[in-house]
Amino acid sequence: MADHAAALQAHGHGARSRQTLGWAVPALAVLLVAQWLAGGANQGVSSALAACADAALAIAVFVLAPAQSRFWTRARGPFVLLAAALLWAALPGLLPAGLARALAMPVNPAADRFALALAKALATTLLLIVAGLLAYRDGSARGLVRVLTLAGLVYLLWAAADALDWLYDSARAARYSGTIGNPNAAGIVFAALALLAGGFALAPDAEPPALRGAALAGSAVALVLCALTGSRSAVLLALVGGVLLLVRRWRRWQDGRPPLRLVGAAGLVLVALLGIVAWATPVGNRSVYLPEDAGSRWAVIDHYTGIAQAQLLWGHGLGSFYDVNQQTLTAEVAPLYWNFGAAHNAPVQQAIETGWPGLALLLLALAAIGWQVVRAQRDWWTVAPLCALIAITGSGMVDIALNVPAVAALFAVLLGAIWGAALANGAPRVRRRVRARGVRGA
């Protein structure tokens, strides 16, 4: 009787806590959309405001959320590694100049950019944790991903209207940069939204037909907008993610798999549609130069890897890329790299700014999160976010996607949603295995 009363009390407390934080997921989605609309939050003032808004949301969630001791306990490994990565990156700007020189650290690195870069790194980490906590409390990524997808559809309406206006003043060879201001960053956001909307349309849950239709139309619009940006990597990654999404859904069809011929025909229609769109947009024109551009992009990564090697331990300091790039220009490379604001490879830029140990700590934190996700039981609502994460990661390896705060924020929220759902569902899976062994042993 006492156990039953305790269970009822806990259930009532959980219901009240969900009502208390019912605003958090919509607020998180609105925050992301606002950053996409504000030029990707990629300028000094907008990035500072975005970091403050991210931090304020995180603080509000942590304060208003009841104690989630199991979440913090299960997530302690990645927490420690993320905190260590942030601390390592912050040390050159926090230690006294004399001590920094004694430790061979860069002294007063990027004085006008260090604080802002640290604030953006902290804000992105907080978004990851907030998304993880919210998904953990719901026991699934469904609520967060669903609201984010619906908010993305509203954003796509705005972007489509903006693109129609842009088309009146643009030649066929021009590239659409969306509301973010950079074609490649805009392209990968559209690719991620296309995958999220496609996942919503294919969801096995009982979603209203009208919403499914809107999601399907939104996915098609996002693909067209992605092609208009002329980002070849974004279009390719969207196509790869879409194939993974369709294959996963076909293998897990709940009410009987559709005929393979129907799936194949649908796939051919999709590929033909993308081919026509690519031919009619800047993607087709730019694809002619793909081999040459691939070679030059590899040269860029090799060049900046060499710069990272010059400061193996501490790096040059957060936010220092622009200054370091200007200081290392020579007559040979200046015509190529004089206007670069990023290394076009997220790990290499991380190594330039925080050293190889800083990069290693961050990669270990992400690997720890990935390990917890792999070990947990997953549902459909983690598939589309995972495909979107793969697309953003792939873009970050060859372009500036993850250097744009709004894109990094989307990456953090999607990863947090998958991670929180995994933490909520990982332990029960382990317990079921233990019980199964006990039954077999008996």
Short mmCIF file of C-alpha atoms in Angstrom, two decimals:
data_model
loop_
_atom_site.label_atom_id
_atom_site.label_comp_id
_atom_site.label_asym_id
_atom_site.label_seq_id
_atom_site.Cartn_x
_atom_site.Cartn_y
_atom_site.Cartn_z
CA MET A 1 0.00 0.00 0.00
CA ALA A 2 2.82 2.35 0.90
CA ASP A 3 4.63 1.52 -2.34
CA HIS A 4 1.46 2.21 -4.32
CA ALA A 5 1.03 5.59 -2.61
CA ALA A 6 4.66 6.45 -3.28
CA ALA A 7 4.25 5.52 -6.93
CA LEU A 8 1.16 7.71 -7.23
CA GLN A 9 2.99 10.58 -5.56
CA ALA A 10 5.95 10.19 -7.90
CA HIS A 11 3.61 10.05 -10.92
CA GLY A 12 1.85 13.23 -9.81
CA HIS A 13 5.20 14.95 -9.23
CA GLY A 14 6.36 13.90 -12.71
CA ALA A 15 3.15 15.23 -14.29
CA ARG A 16 3.52 18.56 -12.48
CA SER A 17 7.19 18.84 -13.51
CA ARG A 18 6.30 18.23 -17.15
CA GLN A 19 3.68 20.97 -16.94
CA THR A 20 6.25 23.28 -15.31
CA LEU A 21 8.63 22.85 -18.23
CA GLY A 22 6.03 22.62 -20.96
CA TRP A 23 7.35 25.89 -22.40
CA ALA A 24 10.97 24.73 -22.64
CA VAL A 25 10.83 22.69 -25.86
CA PRO A 26 8.90 25.35 -27.86
CA ALA A 27 11.25 28.02 -26.47
CA LEU A 28 14.24 25.99 -27.61
CA ALA A 29 12.77 25.62 -31.12
CA VAL A 30 11.97 29.35 -31.31
CA LEU A 31 15.52 30.15 -30.19
CA LEU A 32 16.98 28.07 -33.03
CA VAL A 33 14.68 29.60 -35.65
CA ALA A 34 15.51 33.09 -34.40
CA GLN A 35 19.22 32.37 -34.89
CA TRP A 36 18.64 31.10 -38.43
CA LEU A 37 16.70 34.26 -39.21
CA ALA A 38 19.37 36.49 -37.62
CA GLY A 39 22.04 35.69 -40.19
CA GLY A 40 23.03 32.48 -38.44
CA ALA A 41 24.02 34.54 -35.35
CA ASN A 42 27.37 34.81 -37.10
CA GLN A 43 28.20 38.45 -36.35
CA GLY A 44 29.65 39.88 -33.15
CA VAL A 45 26.47 41.35 -31.67
CA SER A 46 24.09 38.62 -32.86
CA SER A 47 26.40 35.82 -31.69
CA ALA A 48 26.76 37.46 -28.27
CA LEU A 49 22.98 37.86 -27.96
CA ALA A 50 22.45 34.26 -29.07
CA ALA A 51 24.96 32.98 -26.50
CA CYS A 52 23.22 34.97 -23.75
CA ALA A 53 19.80 33.65 -24.83
CA ASP A 54 21.10 30.06 -24.90
CA ALA A 55 22.57 30.45 -21.42
CA ALA A 56 19.40 32.08 -20.05
CA LEU A 57 17.25 29.24 -21.37
CA ALA A 58 19.61 26.66 -19.90
CA ILE A 59 19.65 28.34 -16.49
CA ALA A 60 15.84 28.57 -16.46
CA VAL A 61 15.49 24.86 -17.30
CA PHE A 62 18.04 23.81 -14.68
CA VAL A 63 16.43 25.97 -11.99
CA LEU A 64 12.82 25.01 -12.72
CA ALA A 65 13.45 21.33 -13.40
CA PRO A 66 13.14 19.08 -10.35
CA ALA A 67 16.18 17.06 -9.39
CA GLN A 68 17.06 14.60 -12.13
CA SER A 69 19.73 12.71 -10.23
CA ARG A 70 19.64 9.72 -12.55
CA PHE A 71 20.20 11.91 -15.60
CA TRP A 72 23.21 13.64 -14.07
CA THR A 73 24.57 10.31 -12.84
CA ARG A 74 24.21 8.53 -16.18
CA ALA A 75 25.65 11.49 -18.05
CA ARG A 76 28.58 12.13 -15.72
CA GLY A 77 31.24 10.67 -18.04
CA PRO A 78 30.50 12.98 -20.99
CA PHE A 79 29.93 15.87 -18.55
CA VAL A 80 33.43 15.52 -17.12
CA LEU A 81 34.99 15.36 -20.58
CA LEU A 82 32.99 18.35 -21.87
CA ALA A 83 33.92 20.38 -18.78
CA ALA A 84 37.57 19.40 -19.23
CA ALA A 85 37.50 20.47 -22.89
CA LEU A 86 35.98 23.84 -21.94
CA LEU A 87 38.47 24.35 -19.12
CA TRP A 88 41.41 23.50 -21.37
CA ALA A 89 40.18 25.98 -23.97
CA ALA A 90 39.64 28.69 -21.32
CA LEU A 91 43.00 28.40 -19.54
CA PRO A 92 45.04 30.68 -21.87
CA GLY A 93 42.62 33.50 -21.21
CA LEU A 94 42.22 32.91 -17.49
CA LEU A 95 45.74 32.40 -16.16
CA PRO A 96 48.04 35.31 -15.26
CA ALA A 97 50.41 36.30 -18.05
CA GLY A 98 53.51 35.21 -16.12
CA LEU A 99 52.14 31.73 -15.43
CA ALA A 100 50.92 31.41 -19.00
CA ARG A 101 54.39 32.22 -20.35
CA ALA A 102 55.95 29.71 -17.97
CA LEU A 103 53.61 27.03 -19.35
CA ALA A 104 54.29 28.12 -22.96
CA MET A 105 50.68 29.20 -23.41
CA PRO A 106 49.59 31.94 -25.79
CA VAL A 107 49.33 35.11 -23.69
CA ASN A 108 46.20 37.22 -24.10
CA PRO A 109 45.09 35.27 -27.19
CA ALA A 110 42.74 37.04 -29.61
CA ALA A 111 41.97 39.67 -27.00
CA ASP A 112 38.93 41.00 -28.86
CA ARG A 113 37.48 37.57 -29.68
CA PHE A 114 38.46 35.19 -26.88
CA ALA A 115 35.60 35.99 -24.49
CA LEU A 116 32.98 35.77 -27.25
CA ALA A 117 34.40 32.49 -28.57
CA LEU A 118 34.39 31.02 -25.05
CA ALA A 119 30.80 32.22 -24.51
CA LYS A 120 29.69 30.57 -27.76
CA ALA A 121 31.42 27.30 -26.81
CA LEU A 122 29.78 27.34 -23.39
CA ALA A 123 26.35 28.20 -24.86
CA THR A 124 26.56 25.35 -27.37
CA THR A 125 27.50 22.92 -24.58
CA LEU A 126 24.56 24.15 -22.48
CA LEU A 127 22.17 23.60 -25.41
CA LEU A 128 23.45 20.03 -25.71
CA ILE A 129 22.77 19.40 -22.01
CA VAL A 130 19.36 21.13 -22.03
CA ALA A 131 18.19 19.10 -25.04
CA GLY A 132 19.48 15.95 -23.37
CA LEU A 133 17.66 16.72 -20.12
CA LEU A 134 14.36 17.51 -21.87
CA ALA A 135 14.48 14.33 -23.98
CA TYR A 136 15.43 12.31 -20.88
CA ARG A 137 12.43 13.64 -18.95
CA ASP A 138 10.11 12.68 -21.82
CA GLY A 139 11.73 9.27 -22.20
CA SER A 140 12.04 9.83 -25.95
CA ALA A 141 13.28 12.35 -28.49
CA ARG A 142 9.79 12.46 -30.02
CA GLY A 143 8.51 15.62 -28.33
CA LEU A 144 11.60 17.70 -28.96
CA VAL A 145 12.16 16.54 -32.54
CA ARG A 146 8.46 16.90 -33.38
CA VAL A 147 8.28 20.51 -32.15
CA LEU A 148 11.60 21.37 -33.81
CA THR A 149 10.36 19.93 -37.10
CA LEU A 150 7.11 21.91 -36.96
CA ALA A 151 9.05 25.09 -36.16
CA GLY A 152 11.33 24.25 -39.09
CA LEU A 153 8.33 24.03 -41.41
CA VAL A 154 7.32 27.56 -40.41
CA TYR A 155 10.87 28.72 -41.09
CA LEU A 156 10.79 27.01 -44.50
CA LEU A 157 7.68 29.04 -45.41
CA TRP A 158 9.62 32.21 -44.65
CA ALA A 159 12.69 30.98 -46.54
CA ALA A 160 10.59 29.94 -49.57
CA ALA A 161 9.00 33.39 -49.75
CA ASP A 162 12.43 34.96 -49.43
CA ALA A 163 13.77 32.69 -52.19
CA LEU A 164 10.95 33.66 -54.55
CA ASP A 165 11.80 37.31 -54.02
CA TRP A 166 15.49 36.51 -54.55
CA LEU A 167 14.81 34.69 -57.82
CA TYR A 168 13.47 37.87 -59.41
CA ASP A 169 16.86 39.55 -59.05
CA SER A 170 19.23 36.61 -59.59
CA ALA A 171 20.75 34.87 -62.55
CA ARG A 172 20.75 31.09 -62.84
CA ALA A 173 24.38 30.87 -61.76
CA ALA A 174 23.82 32.87 -58.57
CA ARG A 175 23.72 31.07 -55.23
CA TYR A 176 20.96 31.55 -52.68
CA SER A 177 22.35 32.20 -49.19
CA GLY A 178 19.02 32.13 -47.36
CA THR A 179 18.52 34.04 -44.15
CA ILE A 180 21.87 32.79 -42.85
CA GLY A 181 23.93 34.76 -45.35
CA ASN A 182 26.34 31.99 -46.32
CA PRO A 183 25.27 29.58 -49.09
CA ASN A 184 27.04 26.52 -47.67
CA ALA A 185 25.78 27.05 -44.13
CA ALA A 186 22.25 27.71 -45.42
CA GLY A 187 22.46 24.60 -47.59
CA ILE A 188 23.23 22.28 -44.71
CA VAL A 189 20.45 23.78 -42.57
CA PHE A 190 17.99 23.13 -45.41
CA ALA A 191 19.37 19.60 -45.78
CA ALA A 192 18.89 18.91 -42.05
CA LEU A 193 15.34 20.32 -42.12
CA ALA A 194 14.52 18.20 -45.18
CA LEU A 195 15.61 15.08 -43.28
CA LEU A 196 13.69 16.03 -40.13
CA ALA A 197 10.53 16.76 -42.13
CA GLY A 198 10.96 13.50 -44.06
CA GLY A 199 11.29 11.60 -40.81
CA PHE A 200 8.09 13.23 -39.54
CA ALA A 201 6.21 12.29 -42.71
CA LEU A 202 7.36 8.65 -42.43
CA ALA A 203 6.79 8.33 -38.68
CA PRO A 204 4.97 5.12 -37.65
CA ASP A 205 3.07 7.05 -34.96
CA ALA A 206 -0.51 8.19 -35.53
CA GLU A 207 0.27 11.67 -36.85
CA PRO A 208 -2.57 13.64 -38.47
CA PRO A 209 -2.59 13.21 -42.28
CA ALA A 210 -2.57 16.98 -42.75
CA LEU A 211 0.65 17.31 -40.75
CA ARG A 212 2.21 14.41 -42.64
CA GLY A 213 1.35 16.08 -45.93
CA ALA A 214 2.75 19.39 -44.73
CA ALA A 215 5.94 17.66 -43.60
CA LEU A 216 6.32 15.91 -46.96
CA ALA A 217 5.82 19.18 -48.82
CA GLY A 218 8.23 20.92 -46.44
CA SER A 219 10.86 18.26 -47.10
CA ALA A 220 10.54 18.81 -50.85
CA VAL A 221 10.74 22.60 -50.43
CA ALA A 222 13.81 22.24 -48.21
CA LEU A 223 15.53 20.09 -50.85
CA VAL A 224 14.82 22.68 -53.55
CA LEU A 225 16.15 25.47 -51.32
CA CYS A 226 19.20 23.34 -50.56
CA ALA A 227 19.87 23.00 -54.28
CA LEU A 228 19.41 26.75 -54.80
CA THR A 229 22.31 27.38 -52.42
CA GLY A 230 24.60 25.56 -54.82
CA SER A 231 26.18 23.63 -51.95
CA ARG A 232 27.21 20.35 -53.54
CA SER A 233 28.14 18.77 -50.22
CA ALA A 234 24.77 19.71 -48.68
CA VAL A 235 22.82 18.26 -51.62
CA LEU A 236 24.88 15.06 -51.58
CA LEU A 237 24.58 14.65 -47.81
CA ALA A 238 20.83 15.30 -47.97
CA LEU A 239 20.53 12.58 -50.62
CA VAL A 240 22.60 10.11 -48.57
CA GLY A 241 20.61 10.88 -45.43
CA GLY A 242 17.33 10.50 -47.32
CA VAL A 243 18.36 7.06 -48.60
CA LEU A 244 19.30 5.98 -45.05
CA LEU A 245 15.96 7.28 -43.77
CA LEU A 246 13.96 5.41 -46.43
CA VAL A 247 15.89 2.17 -45.97
CA ARG A 248 15.46 2.30 -42.19
CA ARG A 249 11.72 2.98 -42.51
CA TRP A 250 11.22 0.20 -45.06
CA ARG A 251 13.00 -2.31 -42.83
CA ARG A 252 10.90 -1.33 -39.79
CA TRP A 253 7.51 -0.91 -41.47
CA GLN A 254 4.89 -1.67 -38.80
CA ASP A 255 1.87 -2.45 -40.99
CA GLY A 256 3.58 -4.57 -43.62
CA ARG A 257 6.34 -3.50 -45.96
CA PRO A 258 5.29 -1.80 -49.18
CA PRO A 259 6.20 -3.65 -52.38
CA LEU A 260 9.86 -3.28 -53.27
CA ARG A 261 8.87 -2.19 -56.78
CA LEU A 262 6.89 0.70 -55.31
CA VAL A 263 9.81 1.75 -53.12
CA GLY A 264 12.19 1.47 -56.06
CA ALA A 265 9.91 3.54 -58.30
CA ALA A 266 9.57 6.19 -55.58
CA GLY A 267 13.34 6.25 -55.19
CA LEU A 268 13.84 6.72 -58.94
CA VAL A 269 11.32 9.56 -59.00
CA LEU A 270 13.14 11.21 -56.08
CA VAL A 271 16.52 10.88 -57.79
CA ALA A 272 15.10 12.21 -61.08
CA LEU A 273 13.52 15.16 -59.28
CA LEU A 274 16.77 15.98 -57.53
CA GLY A 275 18.62 15.65 -60.83
CA ILE A 276 16.30 18.13 -62.52
CA VAL A 277 16.54 20.54 -59.62
CA ALA A 278 20.33 20.22 -59.53
CA TRP A 279 20.54 20.86 -63.29
CA ALA A 280 18.32 23.93 -63.04
CA THR A 281 20.18 25.41 -60.06
CA PRO A 282 23.80 26.40 -59.33
CA VAL A 283 24.57 22.83 -58.19
CA GLY A 284 24.74 21.66 -61.82
CA ASN A 285 27.09 24.45 -62.90
CA ARG A 286 29.38 24.03 -59.90
CA SER A 287 29.57 20.23 -60.19
CA VAL A 288 31.77 20.64 -63.28
CA TYR A 289 34.52 21.97 -61.02
CA LEU A 290 34.12 19.29 -58.34
CA PRO A 291 37.42 17.40 -58.93
CA GLU A 292 39.41 20.64 -58.97
CA ASP A 293 37.64 21.98 -55.88
CA ALA A 294 38.14 18.70 -54.02
CA GLY A 295 41.89 18.98 -54.58
CA SER A 296 41.98 22.61 -53.45
CA ARG A 297 39.92 21.81 -50.35
CA TRP A 298 42.38 19.07 -49.40
CA ALA A 299 45.18 21.62 -49.82
CA VAL A 300 43.31 23.98 -47.47
CA ILE A 301 43.00 21.30 -44.79
CA ASP A 302 46.67 20.35 -45.19
CA HIS A 303 47.73 23.99 -44.93
CA TYR A 304 45.82 24.62 -41.71
CA THR A 305 46.87 21.30 -40.21
CA GLY A 306 50.44 22.54 -40.55
CA ILE A 307 49.51 25.71 -38.66
CA ALA A 308 47.95 23.59 -35.90
CA GLN A 309 51.20 21.63 -35.62
CA ALA A 310 53.04 24.83 -34.66
CA GLN A 311 51.18 24.93 -31.30
CA LEU A 312 50.59 21.29 -30.47
CA LEU A 313 49.78 21.61 -26.77
CA TRP A 314 47.75 24.76 -26.11
CA GLY A 315 46.87 25.97 -29.57
CA HIS A 316 46.72 29.67 -30.43
CA GLY A 317 43.68 30.44 -28.26
CA LEU A 318 39.92 30.46 -28.77
CA GLY A 319 38.80 32.90 -31.45
CA SER A 320 42.34 33.31 -32.73
CA PHE A 321 41.89 31.78 -36.19
CA TYR A 322 41.56 35.05 -38.09
CA ASP A 323 44.64 36.61 -36.45
CA VAL A 324 46.71 33.45 -36.86
CA ASN A 325 45.69 33.15 -40.49
CA GLN A 326 46.77 36.73 -41.21
CA GLN A 327 50.07 36.28 -39.36
CA THR A 328 51.00 33.11 -41.25
CA LEU A 329 50.30 34.41 -44.76
CA THR A 330 53.21 34.27 -47.15
CA ALA A 331 53.60 35.49 -50.69
CA GLU A 332 52.80 31.97 -51.88
CA VAL A 333 49.57 31.38 -49.94
CA ALA A 334 48.27 34.94 -49.42
CA PRO A 335 46.30 35.03 -52.72
CA LEU A 336 44.50 31.83 -51.64
CA TYR A 337 43.84 32.27 -47.92
CA TRP A 338 43.89 36.00 -47.18
CA ASN A 339 40.10 36.20 -46.70
CA PHE A 340 39.54 32.89 -44.88
CA GLY A 341 37.60 33.20 -41.63
CA ALA A 342 37.58 29.47 -40.89
CA ALA A 343 39.68 26.40 -41.64
CA HIS A 344 36.84 24.64 -43.51
CA ASN A 345 37.38 21.64 -41.27
CA ALA A 346 35.99 21.72 -37.72
CA PRO A 347 38.54 19.38 -36.06
CA VAL A 348 41.51 21.20 -37.62
CA GLN A 349 40.19 24.58 -36.48
CA GLN A 350 39.61 23.19 -32.99
CA ALA A 351 43.22 22.00 -32.95
CA ILE A 352 44.47 25.43 -34.12
CA GLU A 353 42.61 27.23 -31.34
CA THR A 354 42.80 24.77 -28.40
CA GLY A 355 45.66 22.46 -29.34
CA TRP A 356 45.49 18.76 -30.05
CA PRO A 357 44.70 17.89 -26.39
CA GLY A 358 41.69 20.22 -26.55
CA LEU A 359 40.51 18.50 -29.70
CA ALA A 360 41.11 15.08 -28.11
CA LEU A 361 39.01 15.96 -25.05
CA LEU A 362 36.13 17.13 -27.22
CA LEU A 363 36.28 14.04 -29.42
CA LEU A 364 36.39 11.81 -26.33
CA ALA A 365 33.26 13.54 -24.98
CA LEU A 366 31.45 13.01 -28.27
CA ALA A 367 32.65 9.40 -28.40
CA ALA A 368 31.33 8.82 -24.85
CA ILE A 369 27.95 10.22 -25.88
CA GLY A 370 28.00 8.07 -29.01
CA TRP A 371 28.78 4.96 -26.95
CA GLN A 372 25.79 5.60 -24.69
CA VAL A 373 23.56 6.12 -27.72
CA VAL A 374 24.75 2.92 -29.41
CA ARG A 375 24.15 0.82 -26.28
CA ALA A 376 20.61 2.10 -25.71
CA GLN A 377 17.32 1.04 -27.20
CA ARG A 378 16.23 3.52 -29.87
CA ASP A 379 12.94 4.37 -31.56
CA TRP A 380 12.03 5.98 -34.88
CA TRP A 381 12.35 9.52 -33.54
CA THR A 382 16.12 9.19 -33.28
CA VAL A 383 16.58 8.13 -36.93
CA ALA A 384 15.94 11.45 -38.71
CA PRO A 385 17.97 13.49 -36.16
CA LEU A 386 20.82 11.03 -36.57
CA CYS A 387 20.71 11.40 -40.37
CA ALA A 388 20.68 15.20 -39.95
CA LEU A 389 23.66 14.97 -37.57
CA ILE A 390 25.58 12.91 -40.12
CA ALA A 391 24.85 15.58 -42.75
CA ILE A 392 25.98 18.47 -40.53
CA THR A 393 29.10 16.57 -39.45
CA GLY A 394 29.99 15.77 -43.04
CA SER A 395 29.59 19.41 -44.00
CA GLY A 396 31.75 20.46 -41.04
CA MET A 397 34.59 18.33 -42.40
CA VAL A 398 34.80 20.27 -45.68
CA ASP A 399 33.18 23.62 -44.94
CA ILE A 400 32.39 26.22 -42.30
CA ALA A 401 29.04 24.78 -41.14
CA LEU A 402 30.02 24.13 -37.52
CA ASN A 403 31.71 27.54 -37.25
CA VAL A 404 28.31 29.22 -37.70
CA PRO A 405 26.67 29.48 -34.24
CA ALA A 406 23.15 28.74 -35.52
CA VAL A 407 24.31 25.54 -37.24
CA ALA A 408 26.36 24.48 -34.20
CA ALA A 409 23.27 25.10 -32.04
CA LEU A 410 21.15 22.86 -34.29
CA PHE A 411 23.84 20.17 -34.11
CA ALA A 412 23.93 20.40 -30.29
CA VAL A 413 20.14 20.18 -29.91
CA LEU A 414 19.81 17.19 -32.24
CA LEU A 415 22.66 15.37 -30.52
CA GLY A 416 21.23 16.22 -27.10
CA ALA A 417 17.81 14.88 -28.09
CA ILE A 418 19.26 11.54 -29.19
CA TRP A 419 21.53 11.38 -26.13
CA GLY A 420 18.78 12.15 -23.62
CA ALA A 421 16.50 9.52 -25.13
CA ALA A 422 19.35 7.01 -24.96
CA LEU A 423 20.00 7.77 -21.28
CA ALA A 424 16.31 7.30 -20.54
CA ASN A 425 16.09 3.98 -22.37
CA GLY A 426 19.56 2.54 -21.83
CA ALA A 427 19.22 1.35 -18.24
CA PRO A 428 15.91 -0.52 -18.71
CA ARG A 429 17.47 -2.41 -21.60
CA VAL A 430 20.31 -3.53 -19.36
CA ARG A 431 17.88 -4.56 -16.62
CA ARG A 432 15.84 -6.62 -19.11
CA ARG A 433 19.00 -8.46 -20.15
CA VAL A 434 19.83 -9.20 -16.53
CA ARG A 435 16.31 -10.50 -15.85
CA ALA A 436 16.47 -12.64 -18.98
CA ARG A 437 19.71 -14.23 -17.79
CA GLY A 438 18.13 -14.87 -14.40
CA VAL A 439 15.16 -16.65 -15.99
CA ARG A 440 17.43 -18.79 -18.14
CA GLY A 441 19.57 -19.60 -15.11
CA ALA A 442 16.50 -20.66 -13.12
#
